[in-house]
PDB file of C-alpha atoms in Angstrom:
ATOM      1  CA  SER A   1     -35.841  87.844  75.995  1.00  0.00           C
ATOM      2  CA  LEU A   2     -37.199  89.362  79.207  1.00  0.00           C
ATOM      3  CA  LEU A   3     -37.145  86.137  81.113  1.00  0.00           C
ATOM      4  CA  LEU A   4     -33.484  85.403  80.193  1.00  0.00           C
ATOM      5  CA  SER A   5     -32.475  88.992  81.072  1.00  0.00           C
ATOM      6  CA  ALA A   6     -34.162  88.750  84.348  1.00  0.00           C
ATOM      7  CA  CYS A   7     -32.150  85.583  85.077  1.00  0.00           C
ATOM      8  CA  GLY A   8     -28.912  87.521  84.295  1.00  0.00           C
ATOM      9  CA  ARG A   9     -28.157  85.772  81.093  1.00  0.00           C
ATOM     10  CA  ASP A  10     -26.908  87.680  78.117  1.00  0.00           C
ATOM     11  CA  SER A  11     -27.657  85.085  75.565  1.00  0.00           C
ATOM     12  CA  ASP A  12     -30.378  82.595  74.830  1.00  0.00           C
ATOM     13  CA  PRO A  13     -29.132  79.096  75.547  1.00  0.00           C
ATOM     14  CA  PHE A  14     -31.113  77.609  72.606  1.00  0.00           C
ATOM     15  CA  GLU A  15     -29.748  79.987  70.137  1.00  0.00           C
ATOM     16  CA  LYS A  16     -26.269  79.111  71.327  1.00  0.00           C
ATOM     17  CA  ALA A  17     -26.997  75.249  71.068  1.00  0.00           C
ATOM     18  CA  GLN A  18     -28.466  75.826  67.590  1.00  0.00           C
ATOM     19  CA  GLY A  19     -25.305  77.686  66.481  1.00  0.00           C
ATOM     20  CA  GLU A  20     -23.253  74.809  67.937  1.00  0.00           C
ATOM     21  CA  LEU A  21     -25.293  72.184  66.207  1.00  0.00           C
ATOM     22  CA  ASP A  22     -25.090  73.995  62.840  1.00  0.00           C
ATOM     23  CA  GLY A  23     -21.249  74.058  63.218  1.00  0.00           C
ATOM     24  CA  LEU A  24     -21.179  70.455  64.453  1.00  0.00           C
ATOM     25  CA  ALA A  25     -23.244  69.280  61.415  1.00  0.00           C
ATOM     26  CA  ASP A  26     -20.623  70.814  59.141  1.00  0.00           C
ATOM     27  CA  LYS A  27     -17.773  69.429  61.070  1.00  0.00           C
ATOM     28  CA  VAL A  28     -19.265  65.843  61.214  1.00  0.00           C
ATOM     29  CA  ALA A  29     -19.846  65.696  57.522  1.00  0.00           C
ATOM     30  CA  ALA A  30     -16.307  66.919  56.935  1.00  0.00           C
ATOM     31  CA  GLU A  31     -14.896  64.338  59.354  1.00  0.00           C
ATOM     32  CA  ILE A  32     -17.023  61.662  57.713  1.00  0.00           C
ATOM     33  CA  ARG A  33     -15.892  62.755  54.323  1.00  0.00           C
ATOM     34  CA  GLU A  34     -12.273  62.665  55.509  1.00  0.00           C
ATOM     35  CA  GLU A  35     -12.480  59.382  57.148  1.00  0.00           C
ATOM     36  CA  LEU A  36     -14.205  57.724  54.206  1.00  0.00           C
ATOM     37  CA  ALA A  37     -11.574  59.128  51.791  1.00  0.00           C
ATOM     38  CA  THR A  38      -8.575  57.916  53.905  1.00  0.00           C
ATOM     39  CA  GLU A  39      -9.580  54.903  55.904  1.00  0.00           C
ATOM     40  CA  ASN A  40     -10.678  51.334  54.976  1.00  0.00           C
ATOM     41  CA  ILE A  41     -14.283  50.788  55.022  1.00  0.00           C
ATOM     42  CA  SER A  42     -15.536  47.722  56.832  1.00  0.00           C
ATOM     43  CA  LEU A  43     -17.866  45.215  55.154  1.00  0.00           C
ATOM     44  CA  ASN A  44     -18.820  43.360  58.266  1.00  0.00           C
ATOM     45  CA  ARG A  45     -21.927  45.229  59.207  1.00  0.00           C
ATOM     46  CA  GLY A  46     -24.156  42.257  59.631  1.00  0.00           C
ATOM     47  CA  HIS A  47     -21.673  39.501  58.988  1.00  0.00           C
ATOM     48  CA  LYS A  48     -20.273  38.477  62.328  1.00  0.00           C
ATOM     49  CA  ASP A  49     -19.882  34.904  60.958  1.00  0.00           C
ATOM     50  CA  LEU A  50     -17.695  35.981  58.071  1.00  0.00           C
ATOM     51  CA  PRO A  51     -14.011  36.978  58.234  1.00  0.00           C
ATOM     52  CA  LYS A  52     -13.187  40.513  58.577  1.00  0.00           C
ATOM     53  CA  ALA A  53     -13.340  42.351  55.197  1.00  0.00           C
ATOM     54  CA  GLU A  54     -12.711  45.876  54.054  1.00  0.00           C
ATOM     55  CA  ILE A  55     -12.215  48.099  50.936  1.00  0.00           C
ATOM     56  CA  THR A  56      -9.194  50.417  51.028  1.00  0.00           C
ATOM     57  CA  PRO A  57      -9.164  53.932  49.542  1.00  0.00           C
ATOM     58  CA  ALA A  58      -7.165  52.586  46.605  1.00  0.00           C
ATOM     59  CA  GLY A  59      -9.983  49.941  45.869  1.00  0.00           C
ATOM     60  CA  ASP A  60      -8.237  46.909  47.254  1.00  0.00           C
ATOM     61  CA  LEU A  61     -10.411  44.249  48.873  1.00  0.00           C
ATOM     62  CA  ILE A  62      -8.955  42.855  52.011  1.00  0.00           C
ATOM     63  CA  ILE A  63     -10.561  39.563  53.562  1.00  0.00           C
ATOM     64  CA  ASP A  64      -9.171  38.051  56.652  1.00  0.00           C
ATOM     65  CA  GLY A  65      -5.967  40.125  56.281  1.00  0.00           C
ATOM     66  CA  LYS A  66      -5.364  38.926  52.768  1.00  0.00           C
ATOM     67  CA  THR A  67      -5.605  41.299  49.749  1.00  0.00           C
ATOM     68  CA  ILE A  68      -7.717  39.806  47.071  1.00  0.00           C
ATOM     69  CA  VAL A  69      -5.933  39.937  43.571  1.00  0.00           C
ATOM     70  CA  MET A  70      -8.184  42.010  41.297  1.00  0.00           C
ATOM     71  CA  ASP A  71      -7.766  43.389  37.786  1.00  0.00           C
ATOM     72  CA  GLY A  72      -8.483  47.043  36.775  1.00  0.00           C
ATOM     73  CA  LYS A  73     -12.164  46.340  36.016  1.00  0.00           C
ATOM     74  CA  GLN A  74     -12.772  44.655  39.479  1.00  0.00           C
ATOM     75  CA  ARG A  75     -10.833  47.442  41.182  1.00  0.00           C
ATOM     76  CA  THR A  76     -13.003  50.104  39.332  1.00  0.00           C
ATOM     77  CA  LEU A  77     -16.033  48.337  40.588  1.00  0.00           C
ATOM     78  CA  ALA A  78     -14.776  48.115  44.099  1.00  0.00           C
ATOM     79  CA  LEU A  79     -13.996  51.909  44.030  1.00  0.00           C
ATOM     80  CA  GLU A  80     -17.588  52.575  42.680  1.00  0.00           C
ATOM     81  CA  TYR A  81     -19.158  50.543  45.570  1.00  0.00           C
ATOM     82  CA  ARG A  82     -16.830  52.172  47.993  1.00  0.00           C
ATOM     83  CA  LYS A  83     -18.101  55.734  46.759  1.00  0.00           C
ATOM     84  CA  ARG A  84     -21.568  54.842  46.867  1.00  0.00           C
ATOM     85  CA  LEU A  85     -21.331  53.484  50.333  1.00  0.00           C
ATOM     86  CA  SER A  86     -19.474  56.761  51.409  1.00  0.00           C
ATOM     87  CA  ASP A  87     -22.310  58.779  49.891  1.00  0.00           C
ATOM     88  CA  VAL A  88     -24.999  56.956  51.759  1.00  0.00           C
ATOM     89  CA  ALA A  89     -22.958  57.259  55.077  1.00  0.00           C
ATOM     90  CA  GLU A  90     -22.590  60.854  54.674  1.00  0.00           C
ATOM     91  CA  ALA A  91     -26.158  61.389  53.811  1.00  0.00           C
ATOM     92  CA  GLY A  92     -27.207  59.387  56.961  1.00  0.00           C
ATOM     93  CA  ALA A  93     -25.019  61.446  59.140  1.00  0.00           C
ATOM     94  CA  ARG A  94     -26.601  64.620  57.710  1.00  0.00           C
ATOM     95  CA  VAL A  95     -30.099  63.401  58.440  1.00  0.00           C
ATOM     96  CA  GLY A  96     -29.046  62.558  61.963  1.00  0.00           C
ATOM     97  CA  MET A  97     -27.761  65.947  62.617  1.00  0.00           C
ATOM     98  CA  GLU A  98     -30.866  67.619  61.067  1.00  0.00           C
ATOM     99  CA  GLY A  99     -32.906  65.574  63.471  1.00  0.00           C
ATOM    100  CA  ALA A 100     -30.832  66.933  66.310  1.00  0.00           C
ATOM    101  CA  GLU A 101     -31.172  70.476  65.191  1.00  0.00           C
ATOM    102  CA  LEU A 102     -34.970  70.042  64.961  1.00  0.00           C
ATOM    103  CA  ALA A 103     -34.996  68.625  68.418  1.00  0.00           C
ATOM    104  CA  THR A 104     -33.036  71.659  69.791  1.00  0.00           C
ATOM    105  CA  LYS A 105     -35.525  74.078  67.873  1.00  0.00           C
ATOM    106  CA  ALA A 106     -38.657  72.199  69.236  1.00  0.00           C
ATOM    107  CA  MET A 107     -37.291  72.531  72.815  1.00  0.00           C
ATOM    108  CA  LYS A 108     -36.721  76.282  72.326  1.00  0.00           C
ATOM    109  CA  GLU A 109     -40.115  76.875  70.744  1.00  0.00           C
ATOM    110  CA  ALA A 110     -41.914  74.722  73.424  1.00  0.00           C
ATOM    111  CA  ALA A 111     -40.229  76.807  76.157  1.00  0.00           C
ATOM    112  CA  GLN A 112     -41.182  80.057  74.413  1.00  0.00           C
ATOM    113  CA  ALA A 113     -44.646  79.017  74.031  1.00  0.00           C
ATOM    114  CA  VAL A 114     -45.082  78.050  77.625  1.00  0.00           C
ATOM    115  CA  LEU A 115     -43.794  81.467  78.672  1.00  0.00           C
ATOM    116  CA  SER A 116     -45.805  83.449  76.235  1.00  0.00           C
ATOM    117  CA  GLY A 117     -48.867  81.242  76.555  1.00  0.00           C
ATOM    118  CA  GLU A 118     -49.034  80.707  72.754  1.00  0.00           C
ATOM    119  CA  GLN A 119     -48.938  76.931  72.342  1.00  0.00           C
ATOM    120  CA  ALA A 120     -51.408  76.620  69.391  1.00  0.00           C
ATOM    121  CA  ASN A 121     -49.090  76.688  66.414  1.00  0.00           C
ATOM    122  CA  ILE A 122     -46.166  74.860  67.750  1.00  0.00           C
ATOM    123  CA  GLU A 123     -47.171  71.352  66.580  1.00  0.00           C
ATOM    124  CA  GLU A 124     -47.959  72.623  63.100  1.00  0.00           C
ATOM    125  CA  ARG A 125     -44.624  74.262  62.824  1.00  0.00           C
ATOM    126  CA  MET A 126     -42.674  71.228  64.055  1.00  0.00           C
ATOM    127  CA  LYS A 127     -44.616  69.047  61.444  1.00  0.00           C
ATOM    128  CA  LYS A 128     -43.563  71.521  58.717  1.00  0.00           C
ATOM    129  CA  ASP A 129     -39.836  71.478  59.809  1.00  0.00           C
ATOM    130  CA  ALA A 130     -39.964  67.680  60.062  1.00  0.00           C
ATOM    131  CA  GLU A 131     -40.915  67.724  56.384  1.00  0.00           C
ATOM    132  CA  GLY A 132     -37.451  68.912  55.551  1.00  0.00           C
ATOM    133  CA  ILE A 133     -35.817  65.890  57.381  1.00  0.00           C
ATOM    134  CA  ARG A 134     -38.263  63.662  55.708  1.00  0.00           C
ATOM    135  CA  ALA A 135     -37.062  65.017  52.263  1.00  0.00           C
ATOM    136  CA  SER A 136     -33.407  64.609  53.279  1.00  0.00           C
ATOM    137  CA  ALA A 137     -34.146  60.932  54.406  1.00  0.00           C
ATOM    138  CA  ALA A 138     -35.976  60.370  51.152  1.00  0.00           C
ATOM    139  CA  ALA A 139     -32.932  61.616  49.325  1.00  0.00           C
ATOM    140  CA  LEU A 140     -30.867  59.061  51.060  1.00  0.00           C
ATOM    141  CA  CYS A 141     -33.289  56.307  50.207  1.00  0.00           C
ATOM    142  CA  ASP A 142     -32.991  57.401  46.619  1.00  0.00           C
ATOM    143  CA  GLN A 143     -29.318  56.636  46.733  1.00  0.00           C
ATOM    144  CA  LEU A 144     -29.851  52.997  47.640  1.00  0.00           C
ATOM    145  CA  PRO A 145     -30.700  51.533  44.235  1.00  0.00           C
ATOM    146  CA  ALA A 146     -27.287  52.768  42.923  1.00  0.00           C
ATOM    147  CA  LEU A 147     -25.515  51.391  46.093  1.00  0.00           C
ATOM    148  CA  ARG A 148     -27.272  47.961  45.506  1.00  0.00           C
ATOM    149  CA  GLN A 149     -26.283  47.901  41.877  1.00  0.00           C
ATOM    150  CA  ALA A 150     -22.710  48.800  42.701  1.00  0.00           C
ATOM    151  CA  GLU A 151     -22.791  45.892  45.274  1.00  0.00           C
ATOM    152  CA  GLN A 152     -24.406  43.499  42.762  1.00  0.00           C
ATOM    153  CA  ASP A 153     -21.759  44.363  40.114  1.00  0.00           C
ATOM    154  CA  LEU A 154     -18.837  43.928  42.493  1.00  0.00           C
ATOM    155  CA  ALA A 155     -20.357  40.553  43.820  1.00  0.00           C
ATOM    156  CA  ALA A 156     -20.699  39.342  40.264  1.00  0.00           C
ATOM    157  CA  ALA A 157     -17.145  40.297  39.291  1.00  0.00           C
ATOM    158  CA  VAL A 158     -15.395  39.271  42.544  1.00  0.00           C
ATOM    159  CA  PRO A 159     -16.674  36.001  43.934  1.00  0.00           C
ATOM    160  CA  GLU A 160     -14.725  36.561  47.205  1.00  0.00           C
ATOM    161  CA  PHE A 161     -16.959  39.710  47.924  1.00  0.00           C
ATOM    162  CA  ALA A 162     -20.239  38.002  47.033  1.00  0.00           C
ATOM    163  CA  PRO A 163     -20.944  36.673  50.701  1.00  0.00           C
ATOM    164  CA  TYR A 164     -20.740  40.380  51.891  1.00  0.00           C
ATOM    165  CA  ALA A 165     -23.305  41.683  49.361  1.00  0.00           C
ATOM    166  CA  GLU A 166     -26.326  41.792  51.541  1.00  0.00           C
ATOM    167  CA  MET A 167     -28.811  44.463  50.127  1.00  0.00           C
ATOM    168  CA  ASP A 168     -31.947  43.354  48.524  1.00  0.00           C
ATOM    169  CA  GLU A 169     -34.982  45.209  47.290  1.00  0.00           C
ATOM    170  CA  ASP A 170     -36.666  45.068  50.583  1.00  0.00           C
ATOM    171  CA  ASP A 171     -33.905  47.331  52.047  1.00  0.00           C
ATOM    172  CA  ILE A 172     -34.870  49.979  49.590  1.00  0.00           C
ATOM    173  CA  ASN A 173     -38.539  49.544  50.023  1.00  0.00           C
ATOM    174  CA  ASP A 174     -38.253  49.472  53.917  1.00  0.00           C
ATOM    175  CA  CYS A 175     -36.199  52.846  53.669  1.00  0.00           C
ATOM    176  CA  HIS A 176     -38.991  54.583  51.726  1.00  0.00           C
ATOM    177  CA  ALA A 177     -41.642  53.086  54.009  1.00  0.00           C
ATOM    178  CA  GLU A 178     -39.918  54.484  57.084  1.00  0.00           C
ATOM    179  CA  VAL A 179     -39.545  57.842  55.587  1.00  0.00           C
ATOM    180  CA  SER A 180     -43.117  57.994  54.415  1.00  0.00           C
ATOM    181  CA  THR A 181     -44.500  57.109  57.911  1.00  0.00           C
ATOM    182  CA  PRO A 182     -45.187  60.317  59.943  1.00  0.00           C
TER     183      PRO A 182
END
């Protein structure tokens, strides 16, 4: 752009930021996938009063440093719950990165609109772009019933896990309500 050239810059800083965010989104998703595949997942999100609990990549349930003895069916349920939890965590990270990308794009378009004097369509374009994030967030919400079912199945099969099973129908409804609120 003329203004950027006049300032002695060879490249658009917003384009550079957008490119970096695109690469970062893929990097973050890969790191989350790797971490969730190789590290224990903590179950103490809202449970400060309960002993530390986690599920290993092998499907072991560890509570307060002790591995809970489980049969093959229970381990399969623990692995299913872990997979569902991982899927939701990765989707959440993607939604967050999409939000950051949209913010960068909005700043770029706002700066260009101020310089060009064409500010009329900016809000409409941002609303349209935000629809993509809303769709991603809705897809995340759509994963919650399967996560809740996996949590309920594991809680029913492994009594020691039951105190950590915290999801209810309100969590799913709240997620959808937040996504549909502009």
